[in-house]
XYZ file of C-alpha atoms in Angstrom:
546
model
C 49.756 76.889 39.922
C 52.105 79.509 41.976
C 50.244 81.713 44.340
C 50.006 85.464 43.195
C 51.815 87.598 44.475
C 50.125 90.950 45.444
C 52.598 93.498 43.491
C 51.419 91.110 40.053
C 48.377 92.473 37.813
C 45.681 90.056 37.018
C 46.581 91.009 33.267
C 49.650 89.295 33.581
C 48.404 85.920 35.110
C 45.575 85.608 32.233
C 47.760 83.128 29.969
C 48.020 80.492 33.462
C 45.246 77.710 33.367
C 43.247 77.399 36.613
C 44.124 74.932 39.204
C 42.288 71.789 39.140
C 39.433 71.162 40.896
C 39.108 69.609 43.988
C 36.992 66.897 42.726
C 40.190 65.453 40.597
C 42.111 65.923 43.153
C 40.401 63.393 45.505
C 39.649 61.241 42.313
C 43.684 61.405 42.154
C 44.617 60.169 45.552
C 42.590 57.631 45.279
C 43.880 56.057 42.099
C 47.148 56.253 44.200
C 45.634 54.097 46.678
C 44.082 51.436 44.004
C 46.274 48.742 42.619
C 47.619 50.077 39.069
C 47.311 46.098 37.599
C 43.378 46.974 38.269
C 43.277 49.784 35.566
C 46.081 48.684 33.405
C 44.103 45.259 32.977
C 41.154 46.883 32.211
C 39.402 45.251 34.374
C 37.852 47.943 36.338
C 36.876 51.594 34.510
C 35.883 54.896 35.554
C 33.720 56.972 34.005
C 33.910 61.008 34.248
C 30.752 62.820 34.961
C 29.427 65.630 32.630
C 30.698 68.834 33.561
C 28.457 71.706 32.934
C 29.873 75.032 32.371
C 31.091 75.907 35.643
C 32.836 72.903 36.470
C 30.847 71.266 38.567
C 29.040 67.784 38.396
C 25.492 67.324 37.357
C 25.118 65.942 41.360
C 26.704 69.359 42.457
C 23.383 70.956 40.855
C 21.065 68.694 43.038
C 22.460 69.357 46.317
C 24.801 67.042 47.084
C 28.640 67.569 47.862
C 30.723 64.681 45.958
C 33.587 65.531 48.201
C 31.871 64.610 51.505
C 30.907 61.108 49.794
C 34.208 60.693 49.164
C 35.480 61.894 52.382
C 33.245 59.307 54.512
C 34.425 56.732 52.331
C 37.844 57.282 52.812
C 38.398 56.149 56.477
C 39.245 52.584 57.337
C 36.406 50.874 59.080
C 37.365 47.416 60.961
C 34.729 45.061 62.027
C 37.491 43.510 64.173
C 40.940 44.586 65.566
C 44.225 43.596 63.569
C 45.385 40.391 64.655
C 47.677 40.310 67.145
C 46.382 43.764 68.533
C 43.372 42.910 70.116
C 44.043 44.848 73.356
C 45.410 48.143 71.383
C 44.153 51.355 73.166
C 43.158 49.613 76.848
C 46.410 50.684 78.447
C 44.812 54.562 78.391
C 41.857 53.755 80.008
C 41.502 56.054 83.745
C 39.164 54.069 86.210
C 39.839 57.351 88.375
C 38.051 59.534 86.438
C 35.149 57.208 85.125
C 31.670 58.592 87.023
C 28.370 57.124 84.973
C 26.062 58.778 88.049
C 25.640 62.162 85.947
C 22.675 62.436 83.108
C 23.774 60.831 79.838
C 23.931 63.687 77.903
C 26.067 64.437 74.737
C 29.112 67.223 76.201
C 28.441 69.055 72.683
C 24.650 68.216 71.892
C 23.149 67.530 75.044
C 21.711 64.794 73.252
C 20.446 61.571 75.161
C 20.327 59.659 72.162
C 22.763 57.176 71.632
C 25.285 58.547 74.029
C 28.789 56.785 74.816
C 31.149 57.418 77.371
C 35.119 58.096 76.334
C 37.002 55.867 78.684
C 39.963 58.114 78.475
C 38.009 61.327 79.989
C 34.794 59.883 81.118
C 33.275 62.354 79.072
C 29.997 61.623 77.263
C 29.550 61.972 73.465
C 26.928 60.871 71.182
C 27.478 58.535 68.041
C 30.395 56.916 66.998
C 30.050 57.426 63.292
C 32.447 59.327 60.868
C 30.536 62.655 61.525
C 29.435 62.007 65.122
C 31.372 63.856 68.121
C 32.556 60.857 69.584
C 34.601 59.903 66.187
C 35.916 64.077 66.438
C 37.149 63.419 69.902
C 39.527 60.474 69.426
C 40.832 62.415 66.470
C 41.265 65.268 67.963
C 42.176 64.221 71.931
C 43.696 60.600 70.870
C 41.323 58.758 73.155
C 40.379 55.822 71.589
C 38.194 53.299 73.975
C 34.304 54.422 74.387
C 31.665 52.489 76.066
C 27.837 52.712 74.727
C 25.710 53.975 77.911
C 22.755 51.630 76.602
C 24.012 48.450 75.064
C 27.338 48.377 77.483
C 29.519 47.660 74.556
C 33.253 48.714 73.909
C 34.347 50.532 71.149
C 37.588 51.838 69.364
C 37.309 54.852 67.389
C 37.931 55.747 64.624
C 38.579 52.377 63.679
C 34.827 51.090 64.857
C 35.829 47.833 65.795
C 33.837 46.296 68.987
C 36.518 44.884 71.645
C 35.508 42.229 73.903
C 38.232 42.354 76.200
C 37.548 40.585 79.680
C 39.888 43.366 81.305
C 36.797 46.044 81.048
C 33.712 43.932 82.590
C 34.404 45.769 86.066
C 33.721 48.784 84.041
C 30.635 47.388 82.862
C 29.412 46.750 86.011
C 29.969 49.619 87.215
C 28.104 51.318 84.955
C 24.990 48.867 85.420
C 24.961 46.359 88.433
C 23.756 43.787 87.621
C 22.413 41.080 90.676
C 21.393 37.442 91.066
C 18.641 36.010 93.188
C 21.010 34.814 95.535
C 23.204 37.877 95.939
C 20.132 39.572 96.598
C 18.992 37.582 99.851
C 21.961 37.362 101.145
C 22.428 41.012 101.224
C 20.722 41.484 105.103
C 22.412 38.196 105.875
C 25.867 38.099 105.657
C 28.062 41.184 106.165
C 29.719 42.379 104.046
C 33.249 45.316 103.130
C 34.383 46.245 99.630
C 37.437 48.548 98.690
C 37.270 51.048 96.210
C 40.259 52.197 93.552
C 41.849 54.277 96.087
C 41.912 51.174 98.581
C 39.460 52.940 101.092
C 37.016 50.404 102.853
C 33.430 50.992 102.909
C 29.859 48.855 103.178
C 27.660 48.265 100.086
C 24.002 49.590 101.218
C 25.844 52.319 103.223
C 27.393 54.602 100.783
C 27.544 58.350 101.360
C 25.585 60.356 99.006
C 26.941 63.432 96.938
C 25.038 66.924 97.938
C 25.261 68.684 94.680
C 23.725 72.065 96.013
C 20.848 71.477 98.757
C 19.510 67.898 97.734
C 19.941 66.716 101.154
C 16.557 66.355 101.797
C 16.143 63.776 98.387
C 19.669 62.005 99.592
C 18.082 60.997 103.167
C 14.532 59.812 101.499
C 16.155 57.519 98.720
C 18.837 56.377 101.622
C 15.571 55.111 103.892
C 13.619 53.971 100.829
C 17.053 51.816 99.623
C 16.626 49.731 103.248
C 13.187 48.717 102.451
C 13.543 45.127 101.534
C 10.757 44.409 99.295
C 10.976 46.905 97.345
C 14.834 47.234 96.957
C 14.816 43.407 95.955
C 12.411 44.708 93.776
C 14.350 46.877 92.004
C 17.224 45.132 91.834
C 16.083 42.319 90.055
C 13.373 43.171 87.499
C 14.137 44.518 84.140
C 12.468 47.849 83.915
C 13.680 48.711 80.505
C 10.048 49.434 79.108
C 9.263 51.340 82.097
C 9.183 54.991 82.387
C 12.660 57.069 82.845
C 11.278 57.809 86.589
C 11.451 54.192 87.520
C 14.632 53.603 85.020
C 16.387 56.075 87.050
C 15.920 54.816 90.453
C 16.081 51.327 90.072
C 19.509 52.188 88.557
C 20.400 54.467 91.596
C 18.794 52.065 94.182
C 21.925 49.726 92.442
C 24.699 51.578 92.495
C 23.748 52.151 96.298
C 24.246 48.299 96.829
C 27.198 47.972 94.419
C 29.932 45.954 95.763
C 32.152 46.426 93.026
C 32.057 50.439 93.477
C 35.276 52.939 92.209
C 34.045 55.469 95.253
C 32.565 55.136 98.559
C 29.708 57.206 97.655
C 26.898 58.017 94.449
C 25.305 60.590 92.873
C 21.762 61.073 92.730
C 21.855 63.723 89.696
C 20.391 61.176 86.829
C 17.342 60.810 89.090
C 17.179 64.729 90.471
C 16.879 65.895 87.030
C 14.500 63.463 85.911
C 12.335 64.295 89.429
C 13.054 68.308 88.688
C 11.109 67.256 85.344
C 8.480 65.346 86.579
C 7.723 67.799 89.044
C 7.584 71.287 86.934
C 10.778 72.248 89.205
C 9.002 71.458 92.101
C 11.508 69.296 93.811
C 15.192 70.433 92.327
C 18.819 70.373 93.262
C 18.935 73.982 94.247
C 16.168 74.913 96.394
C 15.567 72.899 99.539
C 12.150 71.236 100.254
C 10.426 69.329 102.915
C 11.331 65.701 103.099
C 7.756 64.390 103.644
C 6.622 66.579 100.836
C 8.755 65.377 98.654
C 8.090 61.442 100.127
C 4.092 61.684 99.453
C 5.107 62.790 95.632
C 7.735 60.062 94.837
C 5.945 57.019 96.305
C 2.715 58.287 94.107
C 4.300 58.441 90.674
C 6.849 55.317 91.643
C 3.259 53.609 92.081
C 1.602 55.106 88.980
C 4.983 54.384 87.253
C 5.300 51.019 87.918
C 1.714 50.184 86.624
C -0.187 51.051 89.619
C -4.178 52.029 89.775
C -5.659 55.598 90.949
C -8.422 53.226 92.116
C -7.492 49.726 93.406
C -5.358 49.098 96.163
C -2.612 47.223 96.458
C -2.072 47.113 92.245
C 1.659 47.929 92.930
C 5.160 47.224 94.974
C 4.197 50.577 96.707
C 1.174 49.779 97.967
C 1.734 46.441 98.963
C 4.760 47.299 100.972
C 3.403 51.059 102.562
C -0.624 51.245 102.427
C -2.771 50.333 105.289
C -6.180 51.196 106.201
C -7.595 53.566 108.894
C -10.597 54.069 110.582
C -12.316 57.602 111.345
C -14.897 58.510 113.321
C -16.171 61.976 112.994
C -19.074 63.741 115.004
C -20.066 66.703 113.900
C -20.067 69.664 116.474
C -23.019 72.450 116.512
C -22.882 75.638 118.729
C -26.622 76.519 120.025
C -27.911 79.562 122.235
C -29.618 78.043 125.550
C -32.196 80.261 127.383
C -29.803 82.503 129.121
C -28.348 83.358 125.589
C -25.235 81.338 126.740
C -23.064 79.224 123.483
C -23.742 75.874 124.122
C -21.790 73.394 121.793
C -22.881 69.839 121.395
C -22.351 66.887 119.490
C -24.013 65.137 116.924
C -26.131 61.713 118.134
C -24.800 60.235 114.806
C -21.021 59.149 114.263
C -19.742 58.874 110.956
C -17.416 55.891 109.830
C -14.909 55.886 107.014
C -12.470 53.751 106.256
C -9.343 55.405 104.581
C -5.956 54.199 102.933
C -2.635 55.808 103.771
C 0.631 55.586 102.757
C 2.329 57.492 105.916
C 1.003 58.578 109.436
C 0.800 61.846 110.909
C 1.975 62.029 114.874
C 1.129 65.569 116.390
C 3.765 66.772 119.149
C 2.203 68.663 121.846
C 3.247 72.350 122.720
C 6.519 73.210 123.393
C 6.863 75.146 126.650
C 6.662 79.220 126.020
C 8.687 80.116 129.575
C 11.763 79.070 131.197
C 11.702 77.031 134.329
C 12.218 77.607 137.823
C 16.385 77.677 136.847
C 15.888 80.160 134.378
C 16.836 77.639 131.781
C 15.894 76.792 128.929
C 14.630 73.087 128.607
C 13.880 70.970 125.951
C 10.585 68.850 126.143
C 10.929 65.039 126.001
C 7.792 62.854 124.971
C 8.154 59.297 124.251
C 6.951 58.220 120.745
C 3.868 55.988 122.327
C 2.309 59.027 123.862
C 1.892 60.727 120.685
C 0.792 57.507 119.081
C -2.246 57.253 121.306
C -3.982 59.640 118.581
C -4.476 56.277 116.978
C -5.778 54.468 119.545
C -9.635 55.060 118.986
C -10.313 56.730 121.852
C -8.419 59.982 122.222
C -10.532 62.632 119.797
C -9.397 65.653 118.007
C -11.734 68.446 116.923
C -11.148 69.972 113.366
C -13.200 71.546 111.261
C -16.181 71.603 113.750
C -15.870 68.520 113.987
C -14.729 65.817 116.282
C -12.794 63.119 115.099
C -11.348 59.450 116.412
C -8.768 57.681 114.368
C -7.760 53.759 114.760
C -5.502 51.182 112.337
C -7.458 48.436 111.060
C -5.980 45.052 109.801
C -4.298 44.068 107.778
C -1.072 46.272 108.818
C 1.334 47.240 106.078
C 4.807 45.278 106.409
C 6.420 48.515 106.712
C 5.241 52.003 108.613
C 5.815 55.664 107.754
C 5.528 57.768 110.479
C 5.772 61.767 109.928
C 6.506 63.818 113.335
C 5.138 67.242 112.465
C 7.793 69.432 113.565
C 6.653 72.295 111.506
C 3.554 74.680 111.562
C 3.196 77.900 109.224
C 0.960 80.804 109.926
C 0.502 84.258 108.238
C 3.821 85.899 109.925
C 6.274 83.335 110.525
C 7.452 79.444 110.476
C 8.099 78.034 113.786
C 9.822 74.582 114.750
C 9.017 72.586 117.560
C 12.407 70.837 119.110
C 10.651 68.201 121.522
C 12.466 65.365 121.323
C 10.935 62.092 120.648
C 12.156 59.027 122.592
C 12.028 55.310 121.557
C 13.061 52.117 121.582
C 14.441 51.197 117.909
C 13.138 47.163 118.696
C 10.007 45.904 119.402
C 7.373 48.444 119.076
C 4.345 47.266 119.916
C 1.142 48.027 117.567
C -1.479 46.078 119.253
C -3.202 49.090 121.004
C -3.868 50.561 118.205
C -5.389 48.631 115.788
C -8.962 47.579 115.418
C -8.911 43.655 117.010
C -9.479 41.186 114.504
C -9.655 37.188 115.450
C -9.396 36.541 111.896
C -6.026 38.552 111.319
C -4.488 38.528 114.508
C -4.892 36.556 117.973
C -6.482 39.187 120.686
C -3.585 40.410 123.026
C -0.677 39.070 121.109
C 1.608 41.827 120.182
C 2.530 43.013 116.877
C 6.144 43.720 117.429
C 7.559 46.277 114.276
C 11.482 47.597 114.198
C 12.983 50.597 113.201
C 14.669 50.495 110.007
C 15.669 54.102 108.996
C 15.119 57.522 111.131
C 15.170 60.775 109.478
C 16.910 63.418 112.163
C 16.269 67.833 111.540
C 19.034 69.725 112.330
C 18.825 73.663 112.946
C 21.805 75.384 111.624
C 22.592 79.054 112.234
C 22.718 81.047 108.923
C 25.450 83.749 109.878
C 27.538 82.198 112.185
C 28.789 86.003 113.298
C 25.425 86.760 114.488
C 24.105 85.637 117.910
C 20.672 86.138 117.976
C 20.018 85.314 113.879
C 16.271 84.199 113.584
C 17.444 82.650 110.142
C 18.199 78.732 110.971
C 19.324 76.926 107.800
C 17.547 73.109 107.805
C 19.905 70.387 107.287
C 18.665 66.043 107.211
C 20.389 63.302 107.813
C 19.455 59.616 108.458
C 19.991 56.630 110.351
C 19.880 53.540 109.000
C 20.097 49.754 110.586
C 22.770 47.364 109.250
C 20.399 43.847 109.437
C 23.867 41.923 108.692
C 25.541 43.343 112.063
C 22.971 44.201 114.113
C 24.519 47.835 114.068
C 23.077 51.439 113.157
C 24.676 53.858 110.866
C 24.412 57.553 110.469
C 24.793 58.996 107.177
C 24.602 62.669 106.042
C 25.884 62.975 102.210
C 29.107 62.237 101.910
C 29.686 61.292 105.758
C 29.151 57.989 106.979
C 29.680 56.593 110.464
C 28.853 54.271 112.895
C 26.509 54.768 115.890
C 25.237 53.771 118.901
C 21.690 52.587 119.250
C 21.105 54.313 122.861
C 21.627 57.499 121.141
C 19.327 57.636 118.274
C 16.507 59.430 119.243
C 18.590 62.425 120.748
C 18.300 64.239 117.523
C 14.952 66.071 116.325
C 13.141 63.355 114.720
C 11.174 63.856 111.411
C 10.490 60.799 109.677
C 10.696 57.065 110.794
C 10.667 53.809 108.368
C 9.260 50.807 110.701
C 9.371 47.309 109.963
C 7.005 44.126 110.759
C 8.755 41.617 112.570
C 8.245 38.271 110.879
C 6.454 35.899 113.622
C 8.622 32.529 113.381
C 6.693 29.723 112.318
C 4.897 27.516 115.236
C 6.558 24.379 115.842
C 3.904 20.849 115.999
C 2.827 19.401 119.096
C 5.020 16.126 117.996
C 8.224 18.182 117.190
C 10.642 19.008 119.904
């Protein structure tokens, strides 16, 4: 039936039929596509539904649209590719713009249910059915090859078919390293260089991580956390696919970290931020800045909780049995009396209380910094070496808080690796201040002996206990308006050092920048935050052996 024309009366038009519906019109094309011997044999009949008075089917009346059945019916499905085109599509695949560190979410949905990747693009999509938006997309962009984010299978859409195409492992691994036993002790043994895409050469372990807004201070915790042996081994190799999304998410970062098959020199950390900005009711987020240590105290507590760990008994998880140690306090409490020329008179307690507490990290305390210049009329900036504040540990130097005094010391066993926290920072009621006394030390062979309580039965009296410094967390003050001199406002910004155990060598790394540095000049920055490690005591050879 002709169109009307606008000029034309409905009066005149009356004597035309009505154009067919579109039912028959589908039901049409596809007798076109059906062999004519079929129906001209007889061997196959179709049978026309009741029509009711308006036209429609007696399933139009229940809800349910005949013409989308027979639209989802009508696209070609393959269970396999056509013979002889098995590698169709691969030659549009961009390695260059592939990036599987951002959340798995659905570009259209922001669905994180059965999401896959367009290979084309790198742009994520869920589904790959005949409604779903991945299907849409290679219809409407021509970009055929998708990956599933969970099952790391290939796809061809709209077609369906699964390809199995050697050519895109590298972009399976990628996507989830996967390591051996072997590869995985070998990694603080043997040094090692990779090349990216763009031929650049860079160190797997040492990768520079992307600051999104101000996530600095989550880039240099999970940079120090990645050089912890035990539990990066840890990580690597278990199967955490029935833990929660917290653990998921950083076993897979903590992976990509120590990928050697890497497109880029550096990750992103924004799968586990926004899982951590979850967690954390916005606590800890990619747009505000928080305090390293704050932020260290909260992930190693739910990573333990997360991984199975007990509220109650110690050492029921990877964190505790690579970070927890036990400490002993003494407190006395402290009374102020009136003697007989109404003078304050404050004395201690006869009894001393003992408690013996667990800790995951230790506070050091860094004595005044100097109000007035010196005799030069400079100012200076205090040095203390890192054993002098340690002596708050040693059992005998007291502290008074809370009116009371108090005496810490380490009791055995020590943890294989030791947090230290340099308080740096100290809030009252008008203003934040910063100490900048610099802490020196000797990255090798810190001694722990003085310290800790002695112990025949865990350690030899007088024998050292030599720990090394694995990762140091460096504060640096940057002005806010660089056009202002005397700007109060300091912006923080955190990077880390970390030791390469393959060469012997120390790295600094501040997001995206990586380099190379010398040991003698480590503690020049403001330290914050130090990762030490227990030196493994070789084993004693026999009298008989030579």
């Amino acid at each position: 039936m002709s169109k009307r024309q606008a000029s034309e009366a409905l009066d005149v038009l009356s004597d035309r039929d009505s154009p067919a519906s579109k039912r028959s019109r589908i039901d049409d094309y596809n007798k076109s596509l059906t062999p004519t011997s079929a129906y001209e044999n007889g061997s196959e009949s179709r049978e026309e539904p009741h029509q009711n008075g308006n036209g429609r089917g007696a399933e139009d009346e229940d809800g349910f649209d005949e013409e989308d059945e027979d639209m989802e019916r009508a696209p070609i499905r393959q269970s396999a590719p056509t013979e002889g085109y098995s590698d169709l599509y691969l030659d549009t695949v961009d390695r260059n713009v592939l990036d599987f560190d951002f959340e798995k979410l659905c570009s259209i949905s922001l669905s994180n249910i059965n999401v896959y990747a367009c290979l084309v693009c790198g742009k994520y999509f869920q589904g790959r059915g005949p409604k779903s938006h991945a299907y849409f997309h290679a219809l409407d962009e021509n970009h055929h090859v998708f990956i599933n984010m969970g099952t790391q299978k290939v796809y061809v859409l709209p077609e369906g078919y699964e390809v199995n195409s050697k050519s895109l492992d590298d972009i399976k691994y990628v996507s989830d390293p996967r390591y051996t036993k072997q590869e995985v002790m070998e990694l603080d043994r043997r040094p090692r260089t990779s090349w990216t895409l763009a031929g650049k050469k860079y160190t797997p372990g040492f990768v520079g991580m992307n600051n999104i807004k101000e996530n600095d201070y989550l880039n240099v915790i999970v940079q120090s956390l990645s050089h912890v042996a035990p539990l990066r081994n840890y990580l690597l190799l278990e199967d955490f696919a029935s833990f929660p999304e917290l653990v998921k998410r950083t076993s897979i970062l903590f992976r990509k970290i120590w990928n050697p098959r890497a497109f880029k020199s550096h990750v992103s950390p924004h799968e586990l931020l926004q899982e951590i900005s979850l967690r954390s009711n916005k606590r800890f987020n990619l747009t505000a800045q928080s305090d390293p240590v704050e932020f260290l105290s909260w992930f190693l507590n739910h990573l333990h909780l997360g991984l199975g760990g007990s509220k109650t008994k110690p050492g029921s998880s990877m964190i505790q049995r690579v970070f927890q140690g036990k400490l002993k306090v003494e407190s006395q409490a402290i009374t102020a009396k009136a003697d007989a020329s109404d003078r304050l008179r404050f004395e201690e307690a006869a009894e001393v209380k003992v408690d013996i507490t667990r800790f995951l990290l230790l506070t050091l305390d860094l004595p005044a910094a100097p109000l007035f210049q010196d005799e030069m009329e400079r100012n200076i900036i205090p040095q203390v070496p890192l054993t002098t504040i340690l002596s708050k540990y040693n059992g005998v130097t007291a502290q008074e808080l809370n009116a009371q005094r108090k005496r810490y010391r380490l009791v055995h066993p020590l943890p294989p690796f030791m947090v230290f926290h340099i308080k740096r920072f100290s809030k009252n009621k008008f203003v934040s201040e910063r100490n900048p006394t610099i802490v020196t030390f000797d990255p090798k062979s810190l001694d722990f002996s003085p310290y800790v309580e002695p112990d025949p039965s865990q350690h030899p009296p007088g024998e050292p206990i030599w720990y090394d410094l694995v990762a140091n967390v460096v504060h640096e003050a940057v002005r806010a308006k660089d056009d202002v001199t005397d700007s109060g406002d300091e912006k923080k910004t955190w990077k880390v050092q970390l030791r390469d155990k393959a060469t012997d060598e120390w790295v600094v790394a501040q997001d995206l920048f990586v380099d190379k540095i010398r040991s003698e000049l480590l503690y020049l920055g403001e330290t914050y935050l130090q990762v030490w490690e227990r030196r493994r005591e070789p084993p004693k050879k026999g009298k008989g052996r030579a």
